[in-house]
XYZ file of C-alpha atoms in Angstrom:
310
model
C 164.822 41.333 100.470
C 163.703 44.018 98.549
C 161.553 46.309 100.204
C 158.519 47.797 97.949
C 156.544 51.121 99.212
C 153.144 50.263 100.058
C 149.944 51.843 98.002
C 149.636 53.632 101.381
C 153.534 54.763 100.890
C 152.658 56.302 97.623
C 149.492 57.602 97.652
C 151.342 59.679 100.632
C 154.101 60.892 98.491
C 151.720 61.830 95.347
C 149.760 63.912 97.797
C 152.996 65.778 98.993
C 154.217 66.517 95.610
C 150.603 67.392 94.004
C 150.387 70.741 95.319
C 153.560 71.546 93.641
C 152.629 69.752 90.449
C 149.448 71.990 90.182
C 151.358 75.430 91.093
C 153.865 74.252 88.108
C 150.959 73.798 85.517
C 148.913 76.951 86.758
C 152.408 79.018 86.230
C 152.761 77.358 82.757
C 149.128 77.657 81.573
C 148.589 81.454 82.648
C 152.236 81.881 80.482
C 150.619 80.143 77.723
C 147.698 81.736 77.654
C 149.477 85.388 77.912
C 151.395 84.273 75.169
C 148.411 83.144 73.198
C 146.637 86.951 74.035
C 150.127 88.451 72.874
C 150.256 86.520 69.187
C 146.426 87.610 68.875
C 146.760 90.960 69.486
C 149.766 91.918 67.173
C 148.119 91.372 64.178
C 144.923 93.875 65.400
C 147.878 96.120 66.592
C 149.305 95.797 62.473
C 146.073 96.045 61.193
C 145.226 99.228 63.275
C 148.489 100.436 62.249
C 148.254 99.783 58.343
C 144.893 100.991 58.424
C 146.737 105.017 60.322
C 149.234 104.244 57.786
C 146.873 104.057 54.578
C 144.933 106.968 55.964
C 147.713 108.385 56.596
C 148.981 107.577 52.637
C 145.500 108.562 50.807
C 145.751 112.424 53.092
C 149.516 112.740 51.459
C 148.552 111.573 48.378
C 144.714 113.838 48.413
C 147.088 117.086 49.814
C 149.535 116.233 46.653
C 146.858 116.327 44.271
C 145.131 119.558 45.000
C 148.515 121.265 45.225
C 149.525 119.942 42.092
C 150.564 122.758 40.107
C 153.041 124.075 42.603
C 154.930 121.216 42.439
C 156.894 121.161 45.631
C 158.350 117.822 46.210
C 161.283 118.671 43.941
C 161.857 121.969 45.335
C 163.044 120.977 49.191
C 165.940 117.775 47.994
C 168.055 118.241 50.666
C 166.135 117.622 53.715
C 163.128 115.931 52.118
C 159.406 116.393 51.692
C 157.954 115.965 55.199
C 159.957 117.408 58.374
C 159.679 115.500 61.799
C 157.440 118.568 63.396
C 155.849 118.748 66.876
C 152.246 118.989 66.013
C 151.388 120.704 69.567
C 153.238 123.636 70.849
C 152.726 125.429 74.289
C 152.867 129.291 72.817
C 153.183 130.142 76.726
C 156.507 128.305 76.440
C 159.130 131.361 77.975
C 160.602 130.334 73.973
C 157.520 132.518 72.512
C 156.818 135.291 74.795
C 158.590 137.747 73.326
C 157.039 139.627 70.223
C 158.691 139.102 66.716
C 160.478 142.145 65.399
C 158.360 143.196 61.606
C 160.478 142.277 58.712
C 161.294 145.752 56.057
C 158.280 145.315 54.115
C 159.929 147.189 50.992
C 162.602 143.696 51.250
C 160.071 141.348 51.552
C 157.462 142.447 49.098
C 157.679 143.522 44.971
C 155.065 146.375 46.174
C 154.579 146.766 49.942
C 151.340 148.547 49.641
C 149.266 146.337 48.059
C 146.415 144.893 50.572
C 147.615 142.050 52.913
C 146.269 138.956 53.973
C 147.538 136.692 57.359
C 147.006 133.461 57.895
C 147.792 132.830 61.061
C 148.974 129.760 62.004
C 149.612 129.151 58.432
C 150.922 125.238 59.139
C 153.219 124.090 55.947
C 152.540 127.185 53.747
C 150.801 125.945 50.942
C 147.870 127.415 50.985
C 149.252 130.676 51.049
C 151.676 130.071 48.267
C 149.327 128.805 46.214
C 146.920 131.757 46.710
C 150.157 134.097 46.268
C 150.627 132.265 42.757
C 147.351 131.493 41.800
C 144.583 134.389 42.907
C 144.090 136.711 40.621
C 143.335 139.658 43.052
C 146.226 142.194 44.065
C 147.522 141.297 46.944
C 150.723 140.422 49.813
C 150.036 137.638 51.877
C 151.608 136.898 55.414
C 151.948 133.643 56.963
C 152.308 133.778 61.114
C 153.580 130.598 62.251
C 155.008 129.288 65.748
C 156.875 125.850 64.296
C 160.151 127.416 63.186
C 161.059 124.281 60.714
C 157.728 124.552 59.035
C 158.775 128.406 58.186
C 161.816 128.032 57.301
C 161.033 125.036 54.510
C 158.111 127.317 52.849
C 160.373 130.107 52.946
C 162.650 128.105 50.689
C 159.343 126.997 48.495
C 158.979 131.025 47.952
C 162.574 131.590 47.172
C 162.951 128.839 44.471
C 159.440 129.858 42.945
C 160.290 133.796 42.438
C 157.282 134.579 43.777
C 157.664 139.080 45.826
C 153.800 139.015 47.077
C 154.030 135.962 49.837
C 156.632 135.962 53.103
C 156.698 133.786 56.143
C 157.621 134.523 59.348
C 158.208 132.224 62.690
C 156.027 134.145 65.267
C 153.862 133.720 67.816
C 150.696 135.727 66.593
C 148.771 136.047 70.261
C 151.754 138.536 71.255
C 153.151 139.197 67.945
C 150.392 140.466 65.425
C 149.840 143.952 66.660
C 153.590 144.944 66.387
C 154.054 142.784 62.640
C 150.473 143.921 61.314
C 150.456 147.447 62.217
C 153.994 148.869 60.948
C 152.516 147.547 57.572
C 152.457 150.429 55.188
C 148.961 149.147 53.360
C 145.535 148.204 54.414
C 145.149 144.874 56.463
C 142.100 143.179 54.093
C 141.812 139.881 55.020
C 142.407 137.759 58.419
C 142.430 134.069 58.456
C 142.638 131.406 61.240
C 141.946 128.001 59.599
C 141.865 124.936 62.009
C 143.833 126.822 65.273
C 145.266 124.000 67.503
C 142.425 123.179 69.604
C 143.920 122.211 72.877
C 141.196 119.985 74.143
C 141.267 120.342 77.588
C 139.902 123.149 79.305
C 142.665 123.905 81.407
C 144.586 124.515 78.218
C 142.202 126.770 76.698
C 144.305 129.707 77.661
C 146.627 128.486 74.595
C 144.031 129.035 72.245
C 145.621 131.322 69.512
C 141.953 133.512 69.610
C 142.298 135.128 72.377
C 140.751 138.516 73.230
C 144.067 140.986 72.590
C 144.449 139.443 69.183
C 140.340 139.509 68.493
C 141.128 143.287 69.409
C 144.373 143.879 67.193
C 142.677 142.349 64.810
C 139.482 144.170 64.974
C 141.457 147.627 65.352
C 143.989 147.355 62.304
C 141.529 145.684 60.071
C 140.744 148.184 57.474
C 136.668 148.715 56.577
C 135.001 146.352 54.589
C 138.165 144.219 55.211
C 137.320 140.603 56.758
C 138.066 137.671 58.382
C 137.913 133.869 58.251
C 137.644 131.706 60.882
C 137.125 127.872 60.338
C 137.673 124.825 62.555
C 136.627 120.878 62.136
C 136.355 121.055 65.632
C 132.706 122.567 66.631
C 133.601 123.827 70.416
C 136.923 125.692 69.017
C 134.674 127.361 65.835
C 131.836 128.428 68.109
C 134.354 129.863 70.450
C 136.029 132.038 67.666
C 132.881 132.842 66.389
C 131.501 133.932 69.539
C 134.373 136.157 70.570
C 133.966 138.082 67.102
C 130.132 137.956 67.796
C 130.917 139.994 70.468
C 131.913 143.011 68.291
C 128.532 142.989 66.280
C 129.016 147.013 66.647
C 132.220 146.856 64.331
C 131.154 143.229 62.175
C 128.626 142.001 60.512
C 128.223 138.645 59.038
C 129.668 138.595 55.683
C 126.492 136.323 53.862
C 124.309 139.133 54.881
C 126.451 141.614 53.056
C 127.216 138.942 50.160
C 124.636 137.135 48.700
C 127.229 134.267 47.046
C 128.021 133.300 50.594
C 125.190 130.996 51.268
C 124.827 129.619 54.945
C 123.596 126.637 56.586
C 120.119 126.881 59.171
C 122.871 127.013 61.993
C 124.813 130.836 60.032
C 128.197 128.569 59.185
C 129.129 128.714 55.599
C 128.372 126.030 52.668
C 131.382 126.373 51.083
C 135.034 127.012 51.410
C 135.228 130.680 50.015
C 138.943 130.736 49.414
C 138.380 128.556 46.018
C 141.320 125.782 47.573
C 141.244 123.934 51.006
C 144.040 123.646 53.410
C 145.945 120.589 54.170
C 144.101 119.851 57.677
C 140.483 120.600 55.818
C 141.915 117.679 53.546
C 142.669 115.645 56.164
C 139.591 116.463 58.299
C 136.895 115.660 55.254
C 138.675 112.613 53.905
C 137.803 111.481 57.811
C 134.073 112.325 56.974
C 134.310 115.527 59.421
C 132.414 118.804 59.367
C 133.965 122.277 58.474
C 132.615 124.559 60.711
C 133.277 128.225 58.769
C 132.177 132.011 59.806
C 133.407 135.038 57.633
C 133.128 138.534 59.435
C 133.379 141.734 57.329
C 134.364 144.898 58.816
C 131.664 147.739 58.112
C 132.306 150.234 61.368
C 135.203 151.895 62.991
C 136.512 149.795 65.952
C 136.819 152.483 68.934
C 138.385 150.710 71.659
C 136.556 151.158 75.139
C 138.886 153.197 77.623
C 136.039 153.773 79.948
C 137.510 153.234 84.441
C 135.581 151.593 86.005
C-alpha cells in the first residue's frame, strides 16, 4: 500500500525548508534591487558627464574664439592641440628647487632693452603671445611657468609665428624670479599673476606661488611707476595676494588712485580686465558665472629692504 505523508508530515517539511526559501528570495531581491539602483544611476552619471563635457566644449570653443587671430590649432600638428597636463603641481617637489639659469637676453629678444613684462605662471601662453603680437606698446614679455610641456608647445607657437619680443621659460618663479628678472638688462614694468593655483587647503598654502621672497623680488627689481597685476576667481587666494602687497603701502599705491580709467568696485577690486584680452582660466571661470577678483599696484617709491637685527 502506498503510503501518503500526512498534512501533519508536510506542514513539517514546509516549515524546515521555509527559512531557506526566504534567505533565497531576500539574497535575490536585495541583488535586484542593487541592480535596479545601478541601471538608474548610469544615466545621471552620463548626464553629469555630458553636461562636464559640453562645459567643457563651449570653454574650448569661447578660448578659440577670443584667440582667433593667432590661429594656433594649425601651428602644433604633430602632437595636437591640447597636451595631457597635470593641472596641480607641488613646486616643493625636490624636481623644482633649484633656480633656473637666465636665458642670453640678446638671443632671446630682437631688442633686449625694451621694458619687460612676466606673467608668472603664464599656463598655455596665449595670453602673452597675443599681447606680444597684438599690443601696441614697446615691450618683451616673459612667461614663468612650472609645467614643462605647456612651455615647450608655446615656445613652438613663438617660433612658427616670428615673433623676437615674447620667450618662455620652464621655471619655478618662487625660487627662480630674482636670479631670471634681475640679470635683465632693461627696466622690469609690469608683473602679472593671473589665477595662481590656489591650493585649497590650508596646509598647502605654503605652495602658494605669492609668497613673501617673491612679493620682495618683485617689489625690489620693479622699476618706479612700474606695476603689477594680481587677479584670482578665487576670493581667499586674491585677498591674500592683495594683502601681502598691501603690506608695502610705503613702496605701492593703488593704481585707480593714480589712474582715473581704472574704476573700482565699493570693495577697491577692479571693474574691468585692464589688459584689453582675458586669459583662458578668466574664460573658463566667467562662462561658470564666477567673480574676477583684480588689484593693480603701481610702484611710486624706492623699495629699501629692512636689514634692521633684532
Amino acid at each position: 500500500k502506498k503510503i501518503t505523508p500526512s498534512a501533519g508530515c508536510r506542514t513539517g517539511s514546509a516549515a524546515a525548508q521555509a527559512p531557506a526559501g526566504i534567505d533565497a528570495r531576500m539574497a535575490w531581491t536585495a541583488a535586484a534591487s542593487l541592480c535596479c539602483r545601478l541601471v538608474r544611476a548610469a544615466p545621471v552619471r552620463r548626464r553629469a558627464r555630458r553636461r562636464t563635457l559640453c562645459s567643457a566644449a563651449r570653454s574650448t570653443d569661447a578660448v578659440d574664439r577670443e584667440y582667433a587671430d593667432l590661429n594656433l590649432r594649425p601651428l602644433y600638428p604633430n602632437r595636437g592641440h591640447h597636451l595631457r597636463i597635470r593641472q596641480h603641481v607641488n613646486p616643493l617637489s625636490a624636481l623644482f628647487v633649484e633656480p633656473t639659469e637666465p636665458p642670453e637676453w640678446t638671443e632671446v629678444f630682437e631688442d633686449p632693452l625694451l621694458p619687460l613684462m612676466v606673467d608668472i605662471g603664464c599656463g598655455s601662453g596665449r595670453f602673452l603671445v597675443w599681447l606680444a603680437k597684438n599690443s601696441g606698446e614697446r615691450r618683451n614679455y616673459l612667461g614663468l611657468e612650472i609645467r614643462q610641456k605647456l612651455v615647450e608647445r608655446t615656445q613652438f607657437w613663438v617660433t612658427e609665428l616670428g615673433l623676437r619680443n615674447v620667450y618662455f621659460m620652464f621655471a619655478n618663479a618662487t625660487v627662480s624670479f630674482e636670479q631670471i628678472v634681475s640679470s635683465y638688462p632693461g627696466p622690469l614694468s609690469l608683473v602679472s599673476i593671473l589665477c595662481p593655483d590656489p591650493h585649497f587647503k590650508k596646509r598647502h598654502h605654503k605652495r602658494r606661488v605669492l609668497q613673501t621672497p617673491l612679493v620682495d623680488s618683485i617689489t625690489k627689481n620693479l622699476c618706479l611707476g612700474g606695476r603689477v597685476l594680481v587677479q584670482s576667481d578665487v576670493l581667499d587666494v586674491a585677498t591674500d595676494m592683495r594683502e601681502r602687497f598691501d603690506g608695502y603701502s610705503d613702496v605701492f599705491e593703488h593704481a585707480d588712485r593714480i589712474d582715473k580709467d581704472l574704476q573700482c568696485d565699493n570693495e577697491g577690486w577692479l571693474l574691468d580686465n585692464p589688459m584689453g584680452i582675458r586669459t583662458e582660466r578668466e574664460i573658463h571661470a566667467e562662462l561658470e558665472g564666477a567673480t574676477i577678483y583684480r588689484r593693480m599696484y603701481q610702484k611710486t617709491r624706492c623699495f629699501l629692504p629692512d636689514y634692521s637685527i633684532s
